[in-house]
XYZ file of C-alpha atoms in Angstrom:
586
model
C 23.770 58.271 -8.800
C 24.634 56.550 -5.446
C 21.152 54.989 -5.599
C 21.967 53.575 -8.955
C 25.191 52.104 -8.206
C 23.500 50.540 -5.024
C 20.949 48.841 -7.178
C 23.550 47.695 -9.514
C 25.200 45.962 -6.676
C 22.277 44.670 -5.320
C 21.437 43.061 -8.698
C 24.831 41.757 -9.121
C 24.559 40.189 -5.595
C 21.447 38.522 -6.885
C 22.847 37.280 -10.194
C 26.053 35.984 -8.207
C 23.667 33.980 -5.871
C 21.818 32.496 -8.699
C 25.042 31.510 -10.541
C 26.377 29.739 -7.148
C 22.983 27.901 -6.851
C 22.869 26.706 -10.246
C 26.652 25.833 -10.492
C 26.209 22.556 -8.967
C 23.199 21.613 -11.275
C 25.137 22.757 -14.273
C 28.470 20.608 -13.261
C 26.122 17.504 -12.684
C 24.582 18.007 -15.940
C 28.025 18.209 -17.593
C 29.352 15.314 -15.570
C 26.170 13.146 -16.738
C 26.940 14.470 -20.398
C 30.456 13.325 -20.126
C 30.024 10.053 -18.473
C 28.165 7.450 -20.580
C 25.683 5.194 -19.098
C 27.011 1.401 -18.608
C 25.611 -0.431 -21.592
C 25.614 -3.848 -19.842
C 22.334 -4.596 -18.075
C 22.009 -8.162 -16.600
C 18.603 -9.713 -16.279
C 19.998 -13.186 -15.566
C 19.490 -12.718 -11.895
C 15.822 -12.207 -12.294
C 15.168 -15.998 -13.441
C 15.866 -17.580 -10.057
C 13.766 -14.664 -8.354
C 10.833 -15.816 -10.765
C 11.407 -19.491 -9.785
C 11.279 -18.757 -6.124
C 7.976 -16.741 -6.462
C 6.673 -19.417 -8.362
C 7.549 -22.043 -5.669
C 6.074 -19.761 -2.971
C 2.857 -19.015 -4.878
C 2.405 -22.757 -5.441
C 3.193 -23.538 -1.734
C 0.589 -21.048 -0.619
C -2.161 -22.530 -2.880
C -2.017 -26.070 -0.811
C -4.097 -26.280 2.254
C -3.337 -27.117 5.709
C -0.989 -24.289 6.376
C -0.300 -22.905 9.783
C 0.501 -19.383 10.919
C 4.066 -20.638 11.480
C 4.604 -22.232 7.981
C 3.035 -18.939 6.578
C 5.254 -16.954 8.735
C 8.225 -18.654 7.205
C 7.050 -18.049 3.781
C 6.686 -14.596 4.463
C 10.253 -14.268 5.942
C 11.513 -16.101 2.719
C 9.421 -13.595 0.400
C 10.979 -10.632 2.358
C 14.423 -10.629 0.951
C 13.117 -11.186 -2.427
C 10.934 -8.142 -2.327
C 14.029 -6.125 -0.908
C 16.134 -7.063 -3.712
C 13.761 -6.148 -6.407
C 13.121 -2.839 -4.949
C 17.023 -2.201 -4.958
C 17.093 -3.444 -8.485
C 14.529 -1.056 -9.591
C 15.857 1.660 -8.074
C 19.104 0.967 -9.794
C 17.528 0.733 -13.151
C 15.139 3.677 -13.119
C 17.747 6.347 -12.850
C 19.854 4.609 -15.445
C 16.907 4.618 -17.868
C 16.450 8.192 -17.133
C 20.344 8.827 -17.773
C 19.949 7.074 -21.311
C 16.914 9.044 -22.327
C 18.761 12.208 -21.516
C 21.769 11.243 -23.728
C 19.346 10.566 -26.310
C 17.678 13.654 -25.996
C 21.135 15.604 -26.217
C 21.786 14.005 -29.506
C 18.373 15.137 -31.079
C 16.131 13.266 -33.270
C 17.543 11.181 -36.079
C 17.853 13.005 -39.552
C 14.783 12.585 -41.608
C 14.772 10.827 -45.019
C 16.524 12.916 -47.679
C 18.212 15.131 -44.921
C 21.990 15.091 -44.667
C 23.352 12.071 -42.663
C 24.981 12.564 -39.405
C 28.423 11.737 -38.624
C 29.525 8.123 -38.112
C 30.433 8.794 -34.574
C 27.013 10.299 -33.668
C 25.241 7.421 -35.632
C 27.153 4.739 -33.516
C 26.415 6.542 -30.229
C 22.849 6.668 -31.222
C 22.405 3.181 -31.846
C 24.358 2.151 -29.044
C 22.309 4.110 -26.645
C 19.192 2.841 -28.389
C 20.237 -0.748 -27.723
C 21.142 0.132 -24.019
C 17.806 1.754 -23.585
C 16.027 -1.288 -24.949
C 17.768 -3.527 -22.563
C 17.287 -1.281 -19.631
C 13.782 -0.788 -20.235
C 13.176 -4.656 -20.657
C 14.995 -5.200 -17.458
C 13.044 -2.469 -15.678
C 9.505 -3.814 -16.948
C 10.501 -7.245 -15.898
C 11.724 -6.148 -12.420
C 8.311 -4.122 -12.081
C 6.179 -7.212 -12.989
C 8.059 -9.464 -10.651
C 7.940 -6.638 -7.610
C 4.038 -6.365 -8.279
C 3.775 -10.207 -8.399
C 5.808 -10.379 -5.023
C 3.691 -7.942 -3.413
C 0.509 -9.758 -4.348
C 1.923 -13.035 -3.008
C 2.674 -10.970 0.410
C -0.836 -9.603 0.582
C -2.040 -13.129 -0.061
C -0.010 -14.666 2.698
C -1.268 -11.746 5.042
C -4.911 -12.629 4.059
C -4.453 -16.187 4.856
C -2.744 -15.399 8.078
C -5.887 -13.089 9.081
C -8.356 -15.676 8.028
C -6.481 -18.268 10.329
C -6.516 -15.944 12.991
C -10.242 -14.963 12.701
C -11.208 -18.690 12.483
C -8.967 -19.486 15.790
C -10.250 -16.008 17.496
C -13.978 -16.826 17.010
C -13.993 -20.393 17.020
C -16.799 -21.838 19.138
C -16.486 -24.231 21.898
C -18.313 -25.402 24.878
C -18.843 -22.566 27.360
C -17.468 -22.390 30.860
C -21.007 -23.480 32.208
C -21.255 -26.301 30.025
C -20.632 -29.674 31.366
C -18.803 -30.819 28.071
C -16.102 -28.023 28.649
C -15.206 -29.570 32.048
C -15.407 -33.143 30.930
C -12.978 -32.208 27.810
C -10.691 -30.262 30.065
C -10.277 -33.305 32.737
C -9.780 -35.779 30.054
C -6.919 -33.393 28.480
C -5.407 -32.946 31.979
C -5.160 -36.632 32.226
C -3.575 -36.805 28.865
C -1.285 -34.227 29.607
C -0.215 -35.635 32.767
C 1.008 -38.744 31.346
C 2.871 -36.912 28.615
C 4.682 -34.698 31.609
C 5.572 -37.736 33.533
C 7.041 -39.304 30.506
C 9.098 -36.187 29.892
C 10.346 -36.039 33.494
C 11.515 -39.788 33.371
C 13.279 -38.913 30.273
C 14.873 -35.852 31.663
C 16.255 -37.898 34.435
C 17.743 -40.317 32.229
C 19.126 -37.657 29.790
C 20.809 -35.865 32.926
C 22.283 -39.076 34.084
C 23.712 -40.215 30.668
C 25.045 -36.675 29.790
C 25.735 -34.571 32.942
C 25.992 -37.196 35.631
C 27.625 -36.371 39.337
C 30.253 -34.129 37.444
C 27.713 -31.848 35.607
C 25.795 -31.406 38.775
C 28.958 -30.531 40.961
C 29.999 -28.108 38.038
C 26.667 -26.383 38.127
C 26.644 -26.226 41.868
C 29.971 -24.403 41.891
C 29.147 -22.209 39.066
C 25.743 -21.142 41.068
C 27.954 -20.361 44.061
C 30.384 -18.337 42.188
C 27.421 -16.548 40.634
C 25.855 -16.082 43.942
C 29.014 -14.594 45.534
C 29.339 -12.105 42.684
C 25.731 -11.126 43.050
C 25.912 -10.522 46.788
C 29.075 -8.754 46.466
C 27.605 -6.409 44.055
C 24.442 -6.099 46.138
C 26.384 -5.120 49.303
C 28.325 -2.657 47.345
C 25.212 -1.144 45.727
C 22.934 -2.119 48.878
C 21.462 1.336 49.483
C 20.438 1.467 45.636
C 19.154 -2.136 45.348
C 17.721 -2.669 48.724
C 16.101 0.545 49.494
C 14.133 3.140 47.584
C 15.499 6.403 46.600
C 15.636 9.012 49.211
C 12.619 11.805 49.168
C 15.013 14.641 49.095
C 16.734 13.415 45.825
C 13.421 13.464 43.836
C 12.417 17.258 44.025
C 13.305 17.808 40.398
C 11.171 16.057 37.813
C 14.459 14.531 36.140
C 15.652 12.907 39.385
C 12.127 11.633 40.012
C 11.862 10.237 36.498
C 15.501 8.505 36.746
C 14.326 7.120 40.046
C 11.455 5.375 38.427
C 13.377 4.075 35.673
C 15.947 2.806 38.126
C 13.188 1.020 39.850
C 11.751 -0.669 36.612
C 15.221 -1.869 35.467
C 15.728 -3.436 38.798
C 12.683 -5.107 39.191
C 12.289 -6.248 35.441
C 15.567 -7.467 34.781
C 16.940 -9.273 38.009
C 14.649 -12.214 38.308
C 14.522 -12.943 34.550
C 17.997 -12.744 34.166
C 18.715 -15.283 37.175
C 16.248 -17.822 35.673
C 17.861 -17.692 32.354
C 21.348 -17.954 34.031
C 20.070 -21.029 35.759
C 18.820 -22.617 32.488
C 21.927 -21.872 30.673
C 24.212 -23.369 33.306
C 22.177 -26.575 33.678
C 21.886 -26.884 29.923
C 25.546 -26.131 29.487
C 26.512 -29.102 31.738
C 24.262 -31.578 30.160
C 21.508 -31.605 32.997
C 18.598 -30.443 30.819
C 16.855 -32.380 28.188
C 16.648 -30.052 24.916
C 12.837 -29.772 25.445
C 13.249 -28.958 29.032
C 15.854 -26.257 28.019
C 13.287 -24.762 25.815
C 10.735 -24.971 28.805
C 13.341 -23.249 30.910
C 13.608 -20.388 28.236
C 9.914 -20.209 28.050
C 9.942 -20.001 31.947
C 12.354 -16.985 31.667
C 10.107 -15.202 29.147
C 6.928 -15.675 31.445
C 9.004 -14.434 34.467
C 10.053 -11.479 32.182
C 6.527 -10.680 31.501
C 5.459 -10.823 35.090
C 8.556 -8.814 36.194
C 7.745 -6.310 33.755
C 4.274 -5.586 34.804
C 5.465 -5.475 38.329
C 8.241 -3.089 37.492
C 6.108 -0.610 35.526
C 3.773 -0.659 38.632
C 6.421 0.172 41.180
C 8.030 2.761 38.581
C 4.957 4.756 37.502
C 2.477 4.233 40.432
C 4.889 3.939 43.184
C 2.399 2.657 45.828
C 4.819 2.920 48.683
C 6.841 6.085 47.437
C 4.467 8.969 46.698
C 7.247 11.428 46.205
C 8.381 9.852 42.902
C 4.836 8.783 41.803
C 4.575 9.659 37.919
C 0.855 9.921 37.941
C -1.813 12.054 39.559
C -3.233 9.430 42.023
C -3.652 9.212 46.055
C -2.323 6.337 47.684
C -5.117 4.254 47.941
C -5.807 4.355 44.248
C -2.090 3.810 43.400
C -1.947 0.948 45.659
C -5.041 -0.681 44.199
C -3.876 -0.081 40.482
C -0.369 -1.333 41.125
C -1.686 -4.494 42.810
C -4.123 -5.166 39.780
C -1.366 -4.461 37.164
C 1.256 -6.728 39.092
C -1.294 -9.799 39.440
C -2.431 -9.444 35.954
C 1.119 -9.451 34.589
C 1.708 -12.679 36.797
C -1.211 -14.256 35.486
C -0.412 -13.519 31.896
C 3.055 -14.684 32.554
C 1.746 -17.803 34.068
C -0.529 -18.559 31.044
C 2.378 -18.064 28.589
C 4.397 -20.777 30.483
C 1.405 -23.108 30.512
C 1.001 -22.800 26.743
C 4.495 -23.385 26.096
C 4.158 -26.385 28.205
C 1.203 -27.583 26.284
C 3.006 -27.641 23.105
C 6.008 -29.173 24.598
C 4.198 -32.285 25.986
C 1.930 -32.470 23.015
C -1.351 -31.804 25.161
C -4.642 -31.814 23.537
C -6.297 -28.641 22.375
C -8.592 -28.791 25.285
C -5.816 -27.926 27.660
C -4.981 -24.746 25.505
C -8.640 -23.779 25.479
C -8.869 -24.486 29.417
C -5.811 -22.174 29.980
C -7.325 -19.456 27.677
C -10.372 -19.701 29.988
C -8.224 -19.345 32.951
C -6.461 -16.374 31.853
C -9.471 -14.445 30.700
C -11.650 -15.395 33.714
C -8.856 -14.497 36.372
C -8.415 -11.141 34.390
C -12.178 -10.615 34.429
C -12.313 -11.177 38.101
C -9.461 -8.931 38.867
C -10.916 -6.045 36.829
C -14.338 -6.649 38.589
C -12.549 -6.493 41.917
C -10.735 -3.388 40.968
C -13.688 -1.500 39.535
C -15.906 -2.217 42.850
C -12.819 -1.365 45.267
C -11.651 1.765 43.379
C -13.280 5.014 44.295
C -15.530 6.444 41.160
C -13.712 9.108 39.384
C -15.518 12.259 39.767
C -13.263 14.795 38.287
C -11.869 13.704 35.153
C -14.187 12.755 32.002
C -11.060 10.789 30.668
C -10.940 8.581 33.743
C -14.779 8.100 33.722
C -14.585 6.835 30.013
C -11.653 4.521 31.197
C -13.890 3.083 34.054
C -16.783 2.543 31.509
C -14.448 0.556 29.333
C -13.267 -1.473 31.959
C -16.974 -2.414 32.825
C -17.294 -3.195 29.055
C -14.346 -5.515 29.120
C -15.531 -7.194 32.146
C -19.067 -7.653 30.446
C -17.493 -8.896 27.144
C -15.073 -11.408 28.763
C -18.046 -12.880 30.730
C -20.262 -13.132 27.674
C -17.431 -14.698 25.716
C -16.750 -17.356 28.346
C -20.214 -18.279 28.729
C -21.221 -18.568 25.003
C -17.906 -20.417 24.225
C -15.809 -17.781 22.489
C -12.679 -18.567 24.717
C -10.295 -17.442 22.248
C -11.781 -14.226 21.931
C -11.864 -13.668 25.733
C -8.428 -14.646 26.137
C -7.414 -12.131 23.154
C -9.449 -9.230 25.201
C -7.705 -10.058 28.547
C -4.307 -10.493 27.242
C -4.252 -7.657 24.981
C -5.500 -5.345 27.631
C -2.822 -6.286 30.036
C -0.172 -5.666 27.342
C -1.648 -2.561 26.654
C -1.585 -1.403 30.324
C 2.108 -2.360 30.575
C 2.967 -0.514 27.310
C 0.973 2.490 28.230
C 2.841 2.717 31.573
C 6.172 2.144 29.694
C 5.266 5.011 27.125
C 4.421 7.162 29.918
C 7.656 6.690 31.846
C 9.546 7.190 28.498
C 7.823 10.627 27.773
C 8.126 11.718 31.354
C 11.923 11.100 31.067
C 12.263 12.862 27.817
C 10.403 16.000 29.045
C 12.257 15.888 32.155
C 15.473 16.093 30.211
C 14.333 18.934 28.007
C 12.909 20.851 30.819
C 15.778 20.333 33.393
C 18.817 19.881 31.376
C 18.227 21.810 27.980
C 16.076 24.665 29.239
C 17.358 28.063 28.147
C 16.745 29.442 31.744
C 18.874 26.866 33.600
C 22.587 26.995 33.866
C 23.236 23.779 32.221
C 20.994 24.502 29.142
C 23.038 27.715 28.735
C 26.447 25.533 29.133
C 25.188 23.116 26.566
C 24.126 25.982 24.171
C 27.469 27.470 24.364
C 29.161 24.164 23.745
C 27.257 23.515 20.416
C 27.458 27.103 19.391
C 23.581 27.767 19.847
C 21.721 30.250 21.505
C 19.648 28.990 24.574
C 16.420 29.290 22.982
C 17.755 27.848 19.773
C 18.888 24.755 21.987
C 15.572 24.859 23.690
C 13.732 24.618 20.076
C 16.025 21.921 18.943
C 15.633 19.974 22.024
C 11.831 20.265 21.624
C 11.907 18.997 18.169
C 13.881 15.990 19.076
C 11.772 15.287 22.049
C 8.749 15.017 19.707
C 10.771 12.574 17.405
C 11.639 10.441 20.181
C 8.125 10.316 21.489
C 6.852 9.030 18.119
C 9.626 6.524 18.124
C 8.460 5.240 21.659
C 4.885 5.417 20.328
C 5.791 3.030 17.592
C 7.964 0.505 20.007
C 4.931 0.479 22.401
C 2.575 -0.205 19.621
C 4.064 -3.241 18.212
C 3.557 -5.695 21.392
C -0.078 -4.513 21.475
C -0.769 -5.276 17.571
C -2.578 -8.612 17.318
C -1.264 -11.935 18.213
C 1.168 -14.030 16.089
C 2.400 -10.683 14.748
C -0.331 -10.485 12.015
C -1.216 -6.666 12.621
C 2.352 -5.932 13.570
C 3.428 -7.206 10.260
C 0.946 -5.384 8.520
C 1.848 -2.097 10.030
C 5.479 -2.798 9.559
C 4.843 -3.275 5.940
C 2.940 0.211 5.782
C 6.064 1.837 7.223
C 8.166 -0.225 4.888
C 6.318 0.774 1.897
C 6.243 4.459 3.015
C 10.307 4.246 3.327
C 10.989 2.424 0.132
C 8.323 4.292 -1.717
C 5.075 3.380 -3.779
C 4.250 4.194 -7.275
C 1.474 6.308 -8.829
C 1.353 5.659 -12.323
C 5.009 6.375 -13.460
C 5.912 8.464 -10.472
C 7.643 7.043 -7.579
C 7.096 8.451 -4.007
C 9.205 7.453 -0.972
C 9.930 8.789 2.346
C 13.688 8.873 1.798
C 13.101 11.128 -1.417
C 10.750 13.301 0.581
C 13.094 13.722 3.477
C 16.076 14.467 1.092
C 14.026 17.056 -0.554
C 13.107 18.539 2.688
C 16.661 18.625 3.778
C 17.933 20.329 0.792
C 15.098 22.653 0.884
C 16.222 23.403 4.792
C 19.846 23.710 3.591
C 18.542 26.306 0.934
C 16.799 28.487 3.470
C 19.798 28.365 5.874
C 22.260 29.350 3.094
C 19.817 32.225 2.075
C 19.370 33.391 5.575
C 23.019 33.368 6.332
C 23.892 35.409 2.998
C 21.067 37.749 3.631
C 22.219 38.405 7.161
C 25.818 38.933 5.478
C 24.210 41.427 3.300
C 22.410 43.357 5.888
C 25.344 43.634 8.405
C 28.506 43.636 6.064
C 27.844 44.533 2.558
C 24.825 46.790 2.071
C 25.766 49.116 4.763
C 29.054 49.946 2.975
C 27.197 50.756 -0.397
C 25.877 54.104 1.014
C 22.316 53.026 0.240
C 19.281 54.486 1.945
C 18.351 52.203 4.819
C 14.987 51.652 3.277
C 16.484 50.597 0.057
C 18.914 48.253 2.069
C 15.911 46.666 3.455
C 14.267 46.492 0.347
C 17.257 44.765 -1.459
C 17.692 42.471 1.561
C 14.068 41.412 1.279
C 14.268 40.824 -2.505
C 17.440 38.732 -2.073
C 15.593 36.659 0.462
C 12.636 36.021 -1.870
C 14.936 35.007 -4.758
C 16.908 32.660 -2.293
C 13.747 31.199 -1.233
C 12.497 30.561 -5.088
C 15.716 29.030 -5.955
C 15.723 26.643 -2.913
C 12.135 25.800 -3.832
C 13.232 25.033 -7.550
């Protein structure tokens, strides 16, 4: 008798859970049936979109496009595609809502059957008209969206063609006399343009800035210098000296010290250059083209400073106690020197290219700069390989050494054969890859240090934080591990973008893949998007959590009071868990 009562109670609990889980769906259906769809569907906004697509498509068909013009067309197309996606996401559920209302009304009476009431007939006619309007707007939106995607793909293909043409365009090699003849003529032409720009700069500064502008600039520089030295004096131990060895015993302190070194070296000098340019420009002492050159100089200095900061933060050639890689002092010094000088060469090449563009230099000047960049990077890499002891323990380091030799050989062959653009691409991307790899390593070490030192279940700080958030120490450690994995993925994505191809080509393609995954793609009539998948997973986890919560309540509060056998109590609890999982999946 007691067992039968317990079974009835268990079945009653299961039915109660099913009713609670199905109640929101029933309420939603009732709300959908009581709220009619909006009968007004406007397609007037699609006409200007179609006109813009016609203009962009016609513009693409013309020859003579540069990468910049194609980038502008792509930027012009991006909001159109986003608007079409938003309109489709609005119309698709509206069409499903109208179809649901029509299915609730049932089929129309057959010929000879008793007619339906006038209210139902009017409602059916109204819904049919609304469905026709929504369906027409949805189809037109889908067609325009497909057309916009095709135009975007054509723009990307044209940009890749331009990139390949520039990358593998053959010029006289560095051993060819024609290369040096063209370079000398280009330097003479560029020097004339540079001299004219300097004369124009002097006239502009006298006319717009004058003595007053120079005086104000000097006073501003003095004030900024006083503020800087005051801050440096107040933080002299942090800014002038490295962190003390006794403060880097823990991994978190060592990683934070490396991060501080990176920020100190990577920010101070570029900010100073940028401030100088803005002060002079604000007082009318810089010609607009000189101001652009100053901004380019700040960017070039930022690249060089970032490479130096990564070398000092990760390799720490003079502070082995905070070194974040497994390397001896000799290897750390040589690797840091290689990365520092490579970043400086890359920054100098960036500034030279900006200056070539500013003075209208011939193409030979840009080719010579690319040859200089790749040649110096190749020589630095060769010097490093000859001076760095061979890696005898790690297979991964041996592969890196082999790839470095391949890089040197490829750069040398490209320079000799006349593929200057390809050699510069290899050299520049290699240095950017090394800098981003160092930044990614520093970021991952910081994340791991935070998880291991601050959120560890065995640490006092971890137990305090677990109590603060109402979690068990192991639960907090599990959540921290999952968040650490998510942050590492985000860091990897941030590090990939600067490495992906020049002109933003491959970066744009990569972003488009991510964007399509987020906003969704269609397979037939089925729309699949990342936000839908994430929402479904979140709802599933909520269902699992609710099931587990109620199951624990049954095990601890309800079932012990029923008088059932412990084995039967466990069976009812397991059965309830299965039912909750099934309902959550549905």
